RNA sequence: GGGCGGGUGGCGGAAUCGGUAUACGCGCAGCACUUAAAAUGCUGUGCCCAAAAGGCUUGAGGGUUCAAGUCCCUCCCCGCCCACCA
């Protein structure tokens, strides 16, 4: 008998699949299309670990199952290859990023190939290919023409290690998302995409997609829309009167305001420092303010966090009038107020906001109560626990007195608008997307700076602006990319007026390239357009997008933004790119930690394959380890279990083939090999499994589908040796050889989405010429699946006391009667009167005494 | 502080609508095969009890119900994301 040897069969089928083109998609309108996509990976020189591979295994199972169900499946793969790792590698080794990427792509492709994923490889794309980034640049210009790409000088996050600016989304806990070093603020002129114009749509349209609540919530929080009111306060003691507009979501408490705080970056603060506005009463404060602001702005985010909630600040000398009660409020500066949210100014209500309370305590500012506390408490607020933030009734608040907070908010907004004190508005957490990078390895921004015409787009016929070869990739840290040192690149003529001009030397954030790649897959080699609209409209939106949750507020937000812009530009007919998003759970190392090089705890399929397990066992384990969307620690010994299971499938098919080989013709000729009872038993076992696996796959319940396959195989092992007409120790294949063949074929088909190589090999051995992966998914026979007899549990007073086996169509009365007569049940009923009897169809009988 | 998940044997996990808790796999134990081991096959395996009978068991406590892992209330713990967002 042939032994199961993955090393022998897996590479063989991988080659055959590549030649046979069975995974290549065409725009065949006769079939239902399904676009299954996994986030295109960043190719590195390293080995993938089992966590990366889970992502592709899930996608491949969905793709293969859909294909066998007659769908027209698009399942492409490509490379997101711009970015720092290749560039840092170049700096270290002198090997150009272009060369490194070529090698890394080879490395990654080989690893995906050896896992046997069903990708449409001719559609392979690479974001660093000029033929691709030509269109990334084209989209940049489209955004520019629509006023959605603009340049602005402002304070930005700067990573001193990677020597580049970063977008808000790419700063995590005050650290660079790539290298983990502390970031700083730096004033630089930068390119932005105006994603804030789409804030409302990005938040609202989440209602139309089938994503997990977790990711939707993350995006909604990131957009951070908050309704409030902008209230205008006027200075009372400045030489020239100034206005401060303050955003507040809680105008209800404003009778209790005792101060106003400005962010250090607030423009009025600058006016104080420059002495443009000087209070005409009291000492001058501008020097103290200047000192404070200087100290604050150079603080890193981490330093701020280390200070904890300890409030710092300084009084400006200015006062404003509270329009509600004409009280004078001192104006302070403090870094607990963020320049980027609302208007960069807050009104301090220390009795009813914890931060304001802490600030008032710190600087001995009065605290007033305008909200009644629990149990009617109206004592002065002196301790943090007494601060009333969310519940209560208003007092000391003129027209609001007696109202609950929620009613008071609305009434106050109405009042303020009516009296012209303020205007309802919304504020957002979302900032514009900073896309320029002062690094080499990215798509050049296609802009030429002319002294006369300003920023001028590179004409479309001159795209792509090709990234030139350079001698040194080292970023200078002076706010310019290495491209600034390439005169042939920089010095050009203005496309508008022909005067001497200079090219933009910053490159685009890699997330620009990944914001449209899923569209390019529909038409990957189009040289004249980013894509043909008809093709994109055929395949898109993506039906199943499978990836990790780490992209929640980066890629997934950016891609939605680009899609909406393209929709507005009428390039496409849909405005959400990913209908269903599936976030796979992370595979942790066996020690329960995240897998990483630095922990030295990665587990790599490459190694496991070399050890002889084979891709199929690994794929099976990736799915069997637990629900696909839940994290799980890799189980080293468990892999032996999935291997063993495949070996059992292999063995039973081989035994069948071996044992029926010689007799087959004889059996056929003589009409032998017929045992009806045995046939039903075999067919019933497999058809139950067809039903279970099919239903589980509809819900992506891979782990239970695989469990069902294991049960089925265990059952078939018993059947082949245990049937009464079987001799001890022998198999009974020849007694039902046709049924055995049909059902083993069904079993192999059910296994195909998970373990494609062994399925293909056994399918071929069972006599099929065409691939199992384009065979139609088996259908279960309803009659075979239905049970003739069922087992009912019998409860007495809620406790299970016995079991009865009855015909499936038993009536309620009969079931209850049978239950009562059960020996064990009768014992428990002895001498008692049955008060109530319940029959749950097909489940149990419950008797109450 | 806010949002989202989750807590079931020694371990990963299973359990449509509230209906026999612990499927399947790992691990462990035993048996067969073998000179032996590995591999393979078979059997057993939630806890208490020598066994049977019986009792107990889904993070803790309470409630609803003939019946609760599942529903309701109070609380504890773990993970992820965001966080001085006015």
Short mmCIF file of N, CA, C and O in Angstrom, two decimals, chain A residues 200-290:
data_model
loop_
_atom_site.label_atom_id
_atom_site.label_comp_id
_atom_site.label_asym_id
_atom_site.label_seq_id
_atom_site.Cartn_x
_atom_site.Cartn_y
_atom_site.Cartn_z
N UNK A 200 -18.42 62.37 7.70
CA UNK A 200 -19.80 61.91 7.96
C UNK A 200 -20.12 60.65 7.18
O UNK A 200 -20.70 59.71 7.72
N UNK A 201 -19.71 60.61 5.91
CA UNK A 201 -20.01 59.43 5.11
C UNK A 201 -19.24 58.21 5.62
O UNK A 201 -19.75 57.09 5.61
N UNK A 202 -18.01 58.43 6.05
CA UNK A 202 -17.22 57.31 6.58
C UNK A 202 -17.86 56.73 7.83
O UNK A 202 -17.80 55.54 8.08
N UNK A 203 -18.50 57.59 8.60
CA UNK A 203 -19.16 57.10 9.81
C UNK A 203 -20.53 56.50 9.46
O UNK A 203 -20.83 55.37 9.85
N UNK A 204 -21.32 57.21 8.69
CA UNK A 204 -22.70 56.78 8.43
C UNK A 204 -22.77 55.52 7.57
O UNK A 204 -23.62 54.66 7.82
N UNK A 205 -21.92 55.42 6.57
CA UNK A 205 -22.03 54.30 5.64
C UNK A 205 -21.61 52.97 6.25
O UNK A 205 -21.78 51.91 5.64
N UNK A 206 -21.07 53.02 7.46
CA UNK A 206 -20.76 51.75 8.15
C UNK A 206 -22.03 50.95 8.38
O UNK A 206 -21.98 49.73 8.56
N UNK A 207 -23.17 51.65 8.36
CA UNK A 207 -24.45 50.95 8.54
C UNK A 207 -24.74 50.01 7.37
O UNK A 207 -25.57 49.12 7.48
N UNK A 208 -24.08 50.25 6.23
CA UNK A 208 -24.41 49.48 5.02
C UNK A 208 -23.47 48.31 4.76
O UNK A 208 -23.56 47.66 3.73
N UNK A 209 -22.51 48.07 5.65
CA UNK A 209 -21.57 46.98 5.39
C UNK A 209 -21.67 45.92 6.47
O UNK A 209 -22.12 46.18 7.58
N UNK A 210 -21.28 44.72 6.08
CA UNK A 210 -21.35 43.57 6.96
C UNK A 210 -19.98 43.34 7.61
O UNK A 210 -19.22 42.50 7.20
N UNK A 211 -19.70 44.20 8.56
CA UNK A 211 -18.42 44.11 9.28
C UNK A 211 -18.71 43.80 10.74
O UNK A 211 -19.82 44.00 11.22
N UNK A 212 -17.68 43.36 11.45
CA UNK A 212 -17.89 43.10 12.87
C UNK A 212 -18.15 44.42 13.59
O UNK A 212 -17.66 45.47 13.19
N UNK A 213 -18.94 44.33 14.64
CA UNK A 213 -19.25 45.52 15.42
C UNK A 213 -17.98 46.15 15.97
O UNK A 213 -17.88 47.37 16.11
N UNK A 214 -17.00 45.32 16.29
CA UNK A 214 -15.76 45.82 16.88
C UNK A 214 -15.07 46.78 15.92
O UNK A 214 -14.66 47.89 16.30
N UNK A 215 -14.94 46.36 14.65
CA UNK A 215 -14.23 47.21 13.69
C UNK A 215 -15.06 48.45 13.36
O UNK A 215 -14.53 49.55 13.24
N UNK A 216 -16.36 48.27 13.25
CA UNK A 216 -17.21 49.44 12.99
C UNK A 216 -17.06 50.45 14.13
O UNK A 216 -16.96 51.65 13.89
N UNK A 217 -17.07 49.93 15.35
CA UNK A 217 -16.95 50.82 16.51
C UNK A 217 -15.61 51.54 16.49
O UNK A 217 -15.53 52.74 16.77
N UNK A 218 -14.55 50.81 16.13
CA UNK A 218 -13.23 51.44 16.07
C UNK A 218 -13.22 52.58 15.06
O UNK A 218 -12.67 53.63 15.31
N UNK A 219 -13.85 52.34 13.90
CA UNK A 219 -13.87 53.40 12.88
C UNK A 219 -14.74 54.57 13.32
O UNK A 219 -14.38 55.72 13.12
N UNK A 220 -15.88 54.26 13.91
CA UNK A 220 -16.74 55.35 14.38
C UNK A 220 -16.02 56.18 15.44
O UNK A 220 -16.06 57.40 15.41
N UNK A 221 -15.34 55.49 16.36
CA UNK A 221 -14.59 56.21 17.38
C UNK A 221 -13.48 57.04 16.77
O UNK A 221 -13.17 58.11 17.25
N UNK A 222 -12.85 56.49 15.73
CA UNK A 222 -11.76 57.21 15.12
C UNK A 222 -12.27 58.45 14.39
O UNK A 222 -11.65 59.51 14.48
N UNK A 223 -13.38 58.32 13.71
CA UNK A 223 -14.00 59.51 13.11
C UNK A 223 -14.42 60.44 14.24
O UNK A 223 -14.27 61.65 14.16
N UNK A 224 -14.92 59.86 15.30
CA UNK A 224 -15.16 60.60 16.53
C UNK A 224 -16.08 61.81 16.38
O UNK A 224 -15.81 62.87 16.91
N UNK A 225 -17.18 61.61 15.67
CA UNK A 225 -18.12 62.73 15.50
C UNK A 225 -18.82 63.02 16.81
O UNK A 225 -19.31 62.11 17.48
N UNK A 226 -18.85 64.28 17.17
CA UNK A 226 -19.55 64.65 18.39
C UNK A 226 -20.37 65.89 18.14
O UNK A 226 -19.89 66.87 17.57
N UNK A 227 -21.62 65.84 18.56
CA UNK A 227 -22.47 67.00 18.36
C UNK A 227 -22.34 67.94 19.53
O UNK A 227 -22.26 67.50 20.68
N UNK A 228 -22.29 69.20 19.23
CA UNK A 228 -22.16 70.18 20.30
C UNK A 228 -22.54 71.55 19.80
O UNK A 228 -23.26 71.68 18.82
N UNK A 229 -22.04 72.55 20.49
CA UNK A 229 -22.38 73.92 20.10
C UNK A 229 -21.15 74.79 20.27
O UNK A 229 -20.39 74.63 21.24
N UNK A 230 -20.90 75.64 19.30
CA UNK A 230 -19.80 76.60 19.40
C UNK A 230 -20.33 77.88 20.04
O UNK A 230 -21.22 78.53 19.50
N UNK A 231 -19.77 78.23 21.19
CA UNK A 231 -20.24 79.40 21.93
C UNK A 231 -19.15 80.48 21.88
O UNK A 231 -17.98 80.18 22.02
N UNK A 232 -19.56 81.70 21.65
CA UNK A 232 -18.59 82.79 21.55
C UNK A 232 -18.48 83.54 22.88
O UNK A 232 -19.50 83.93 23.47
N UNK A 233 -17.26 83.67 23.33
CA UNK A 233 -16.97 84.42 24.56
C UNK A 233 -16.16 85.65 24.16
O UNK A 233 -15.30 85.57 23.30
N UNK A 234 -16.43 86.81 24.83
CA UNK A 234 -15.71 88.04 24.49
C UNK A 234 -14.84 88.47 25.66
O UNK A 234 -15.24 88.37 26.81
N UNK A 235 -13.63 88.94 25.32
CA UNK A 235 -12.73 89.40 26.38
C UNK A 235 -13.28 90.69 26.98
O UNK A 235 -13.93 91.49 26.31
N UNK A 236 -12.98 90.88 28.28
CA UNK A 236 -13.48 92.08 28.97
C UNK A 236 -12.35 93.04 29.28
O UNK A 236 -12.59 94.20 29.60
N UNK A 237 -11.10 92.56 29.23
CA UNK A 237 -10.03 93.43 29.68
C UNK A 237 -8.87 93.52 28.70
O UNK A 237 -7.79 93.97 29.05
N UNK A 238 -9.06 93.06 27.47
CA UNK A 238 -7.98 93.21 26.49
C UNK A 238 -8.08 94.59 25.89
O UNK A 238 -9.17 95.17 25.80
N UNK A 239 -6.92 95.13 25.51
CA UNK A 239 -6.93 96.49 24.96
C UNK A 239 -7.80 96.55 23.71
O UNK A 239 -8.53 97.50 23.50
N UNK A 240 -7.67 95.51 22.87
CA UNK A 240 -8.63 95.40 21.77
C UNK A 240 -9.44 94.14 22.02
O UNK A 240 -8.89 93.06 22.26
N UNK A 241 -10.76 94.25 21.98
CA UNK A 241 -11.60 93.12 22.38
C UNK A 241 -11.41 91.93 21.44
O UNK A 241 -11.33 92.09 20.22
N UNK A 242 -11.31 90.74 22.03
CA UNK A 242 -11.11 89.51 21.28
C UNK A 242 -12.29 88.57 21.50
O UNK A 242 -12.98 88.67 22.52
N UNK A 243 -12.48 87.67 20.55
CA UNK A 243 -13.52 86.65 20.72
C UNK A 243 -12.87 85.26 20.81
O UNK A 243 -11.91 84.99 20.09
N UNK A 244 -13.38 84.45 21.71
CA UNK A 244 -12.93 83.06 21.78
C UNK A 244 -14.14 82.18 21.51
O UNK A 244 -15.16 82.29 22.19
N UNK A 245 -14.02 81.32 20.50
CA UNK A 245 -15.10 80.39 20.22
C UNK A 245 -14.78 79.06 20.88
O UNK A 245 -13.67 78.54 20.73
N UNK A 246 -15.75 78.57 21.64
CA UNK A 246 -15.50 77.34 22.40
C UNK A 246 -16.54 76.29 22.03
O UNK A 246 -17.75 76.56 22.05
N UNK A 247 -16.04 75.09 21.69
CA UNK A 247 -16.93 73.97 21.40
C UNK A 247 -17.28 73.28 22.71
O UNK A 247 -16.39 72.96 23.51
N UNK A 248 -18.57 73.06 22.92
CA UNK A 248 -18.95 72.30 24.11
C UNK A 248 -20.11 71.36 23.81
O UNK A 248 -21.05 71.72 23.09
N UNK A 249 -19.99 70.16 24.34
CA UNK A 249 -21.06 69.18 24.20
C UNK A 249 -22.00 69.25 25.39
O UNK A 249 -23.04 68.60 25.39
N UNK A 250 -21.60 70.01 26.38
CA UNK A 250 -22.40 70.07 27.62
C UNK A 250 -22.74 71.51 28.01
O UNK A 250 -22.39 71.97 29.11
N UNK A 251 -23.47 72.23 27.16
CA UNK A 251 -23.78 73.62 27.49
C UNK A 251 -24.68 73.72 28.72
O UNK A 251 -24.77 74.77 29.34
N UNK A 252 -25.33 72.60 29.07
CA UNK A 252 -26.24 72.59 30.22
C UNK A 252 -25.55 73.01 31.51
O UNK A 252 -26.16 73.57 32.40
N UNK A 253 -24.25 72.74 31.60
CA UNK A 253 -23.56 73.02 32.87
C UNK A 253 -22.90 74.40 32.87
O UNK A 253 -22.21 74.75 33.83
N UNK A 254 -23.11 75.17 31.80
CA UNK A 254 -22.30 76.38 31.66
C UNK A 254 -22.60 77.51 32.64
O UNK A 254 -21.82 78.45 32.75
N UNK A 255 -23.71 77.39 33.39
CA UNK A 255 -23.91 78.36 34.48
C UNK A 255 -22.86 78.14 35.56
O UNK A 255 -22.61 79.01 36.38
N UNK A 256 -22.27 76.95 35.57
CA UNK A 256 -21.26 76.61 36.58
C UNK A 256 -19.85 76.84 36.10
O UNK A 256 -18.90 76.42 36.76
N UNK A 257 -19.66 77.52 34.95
CA UNK A 257 -18.31 77.76 34.44
C UNK A 257 -17.57 78.73 35.33
O UNK A 257 -18.13 79.73 35.79
N UNK A 258 -16.26 78.42 35.61
CA UNK A 258 -15.47 79.35 36.41
C UNK A 258 -14.16 79.73 35.74
O UNK A 258 -13.42 80.52 36.27
N UNK A 259 -13.88 79.13 34.57
CA UNK A 259 -12.66 79.52 33.84
C UNK A 259 -12.75 79.04 32.41
O UNK A 259 -13.65 78.29 32.04
N UNK A 260 -11.77 79.51 31.62
CA UNK A 260 -11.66 79.09 30.22
C UNK A 260 -10.22 78.66 30.00
O UNK A 260 -9.30 79.25 30.59
N UNK A 261 -10.00 77.59 29.23
CA UNK A 261 -8.64 77.14 28.97
C UNK A 261 -8.40 77.04 27.47
O UNK A 261 -9.24 76.54 26.73
N UNK A 262 -7.24 77.54 27.04
CA UNK A 262 -6.84 77.46 25.65
C UNK A 262 -5.74 76.43 25.49
O UNK A 262 -4.90 76.25 26.37
N UNK A 263 -5.73 75.76 24.33
CA UNK A 263 -4.61 74.87 24.00
C UNK A 263 -3.37 75.74 23.76
O UNK A 263 -3.50 76.87 23.31
N UNK A 264 -2.20 75.19 24.03
CA UNK A 264 -0.98 75.98 23.83
C UNK A 264 -0.83 76.48 22.39
O UNK A 264 -0.21 77.51 22.15
N UNK A 265 -1.41 75.71 21.45
CA UNK A 265 -1.27 76.10 20.04
C UNK A 265 -2.33 77.12 19.62
O UNK A 265 -2.33 77.57 18.47
N UNK A 266 -3.24 77.48 20.49
CA UNK A 266 -4.34 78.38 20.12
C UNK A 266 -3.79 79.73 19.66
O UNK A 266 -2.85 80.26 20.23
N UNK A 267 -4.41 80.29 18.62
CA UNK A 267 -3.86 81.51 18.03
C UNK A 267 -3.90 82.70 19.00
O UNK A 267 -3.04 83.58 18.94
N UNK A 268 -4.87 82.70 19.90
CA UNK A 268 -4.94 83.80 20.86
C UNK A 268 -3.75 83.76 21.82
O UNK A 268 -3.27 84.80 22.28
N UNK A 269 -3.28 82.56 22.08
CA UNK A 269 -2.10 82.41 22.94
C UNK A 269 -0.89 83.06 22.26
O UNK A 269 -0.10 83.76 22.91
N UNK A 270 -0.80 82.82 20.96
CA UNK A 270 0.30 83.45 20.21
C UNK A 270 0.19 84.97 20.28
O UNK A 270 1.19 85.67 20.39
N UNK A 271 -1.04 85.46 20.23
CA UNK A 271 -1.23 86.92 20.31
C UNK A 271 -0.81 87.46 21.67
O UNK A 271 -0.31 88.58 21.77
N UNK A 272 -1.04 86.64 22.70
CA UNK A 272 -0.63 87.08 24.05
C UNK A 272 0.89 87.15 24.10
O UNK A 272 1.47 88.13 24.56
N UNK A 273 1.53 86.10 23.57
CA UNK A 273 2.99 86.05 23.63
C UNK A 273 3.60 87.21 22.84
O UNK A 273 4.55 87.84 23.27
N UNK A 274 3.03 87.47 21.68
CA UNK A 274 3.59 88.54 20.84
C UNK A 274 3.15 89.93 21.34
O UNK A 274 3.46 90.94 20.71
N UNK A 275 2.43 89.94 22.42
CA UNK A 275 1.95 91.17 23.06
C UNK A 275 1.03 91.97 22.16
O UNK A 275 0.91 93.18 22.30
N UNK A 276 0.40 91.29 21.20
CA UNK A 276 -0.60 91.98 20.37
C UNK A 276 -1.79 92.38 21.22
O UNK A 276 -2.40 93.40 20.99
N UNK A 277 -2.12 91.49 22.16
CA UNK A 277 -3.21 91.84 23.07
C UNK A 277 -2.69 91.81 24.49
O UNK A 277 -2.10 90.84 24.93
N UNK A 278 -2.87 92.92 25.17
CA UNK A 278 -2.41 93.02 26.55
C UNK A 278 -3.60 93.41 27.40
O UNK A 278 -4.34 94.33 27.06
N UNK A 279 -3.78 92.69 28.48
CA UNK A 279 -4.87 93.09 29.38
C UNK A 279 -4.60 94.49 29.92
O UNK A 279 -3.45 94.81 30.23
N UNK A 280 -5.62 95.32 30.03
CA UNK A 280 -5.40 96.64 30.59
C UNK A 280 -5.64 96.69 32.08
O UNK A 280 -5.86 97.73 32.65
N UNK A 281 -5.59 95.54 32.71
CA UNK A 281 -5.65 95.51 34.18
C UNK A 281 -4.73 94.40 34.66
O UNK A 281 -4.54 93.40 33.97
N UNK A 282 -4.16 94.55 35.81
CA UNK A 282 -3.31 93.50 36.38
C UNK A 282 -1.97 93.41 35.71
O UNK A 282 -1.71 94.10 34.70
N UNK A 283 -1.09 92.54 36.31
CA UNK A 283 0.26 92.39 35.78
C UNK A 283 0.25 91.75 34.40
O UNK A 283 -0.68 91.05 34.05
N UNK A 284 1.29 91.96 33.65
CA UNK A 284 1.39 91.37 32.33
C UNK A 284 1.86 89.91 32.44
O UNK A 284 2.76 89.61 33.19
N UNK A 285 1.24 89.02 31.70
CA UNK A 285 1.51 87.59 31.85
C UNK A 285 2.22 86.99 30.66
O UNK A 285 2.48 85.79 30.63
N UNK A 286 2.54 87.80 29.67
CA UNK A 286 2.98 87.21 28.41
C UNK A 286 4.25 86.37 28.53
O UNK A 286 4.42 85.38 27.85
N UNK A 287 5.16 86.78 29.46
CA UNK A 287 6.42 86.02 29.58
C UNK A 287 6.18 84.62 30.14
O UNK A 287 6.73 83.64 29.65
N UNK A 288 5.32 84.55 31.17
CA UNK A 288 5.00 83.25 31.77
C UNK A 288 4.33 82.35 30.74
O UNK A 288 4.63 81.15 30.65
N UNK A 289 3.47 82.93 29.94
CA UNK A 289 2.77 82.16 28.91
C UNK A 289 3.78 81.65 27.88
O UNK A 289 3.76 80.48 27.49
N UNK A 290 4.67 82.52 27.47
CA UNK A 290 5.67 82.12 26.47
C UNK A 290 6.50 80.94 26.97
O UNK A 290 6.72 79.96 26.26
#
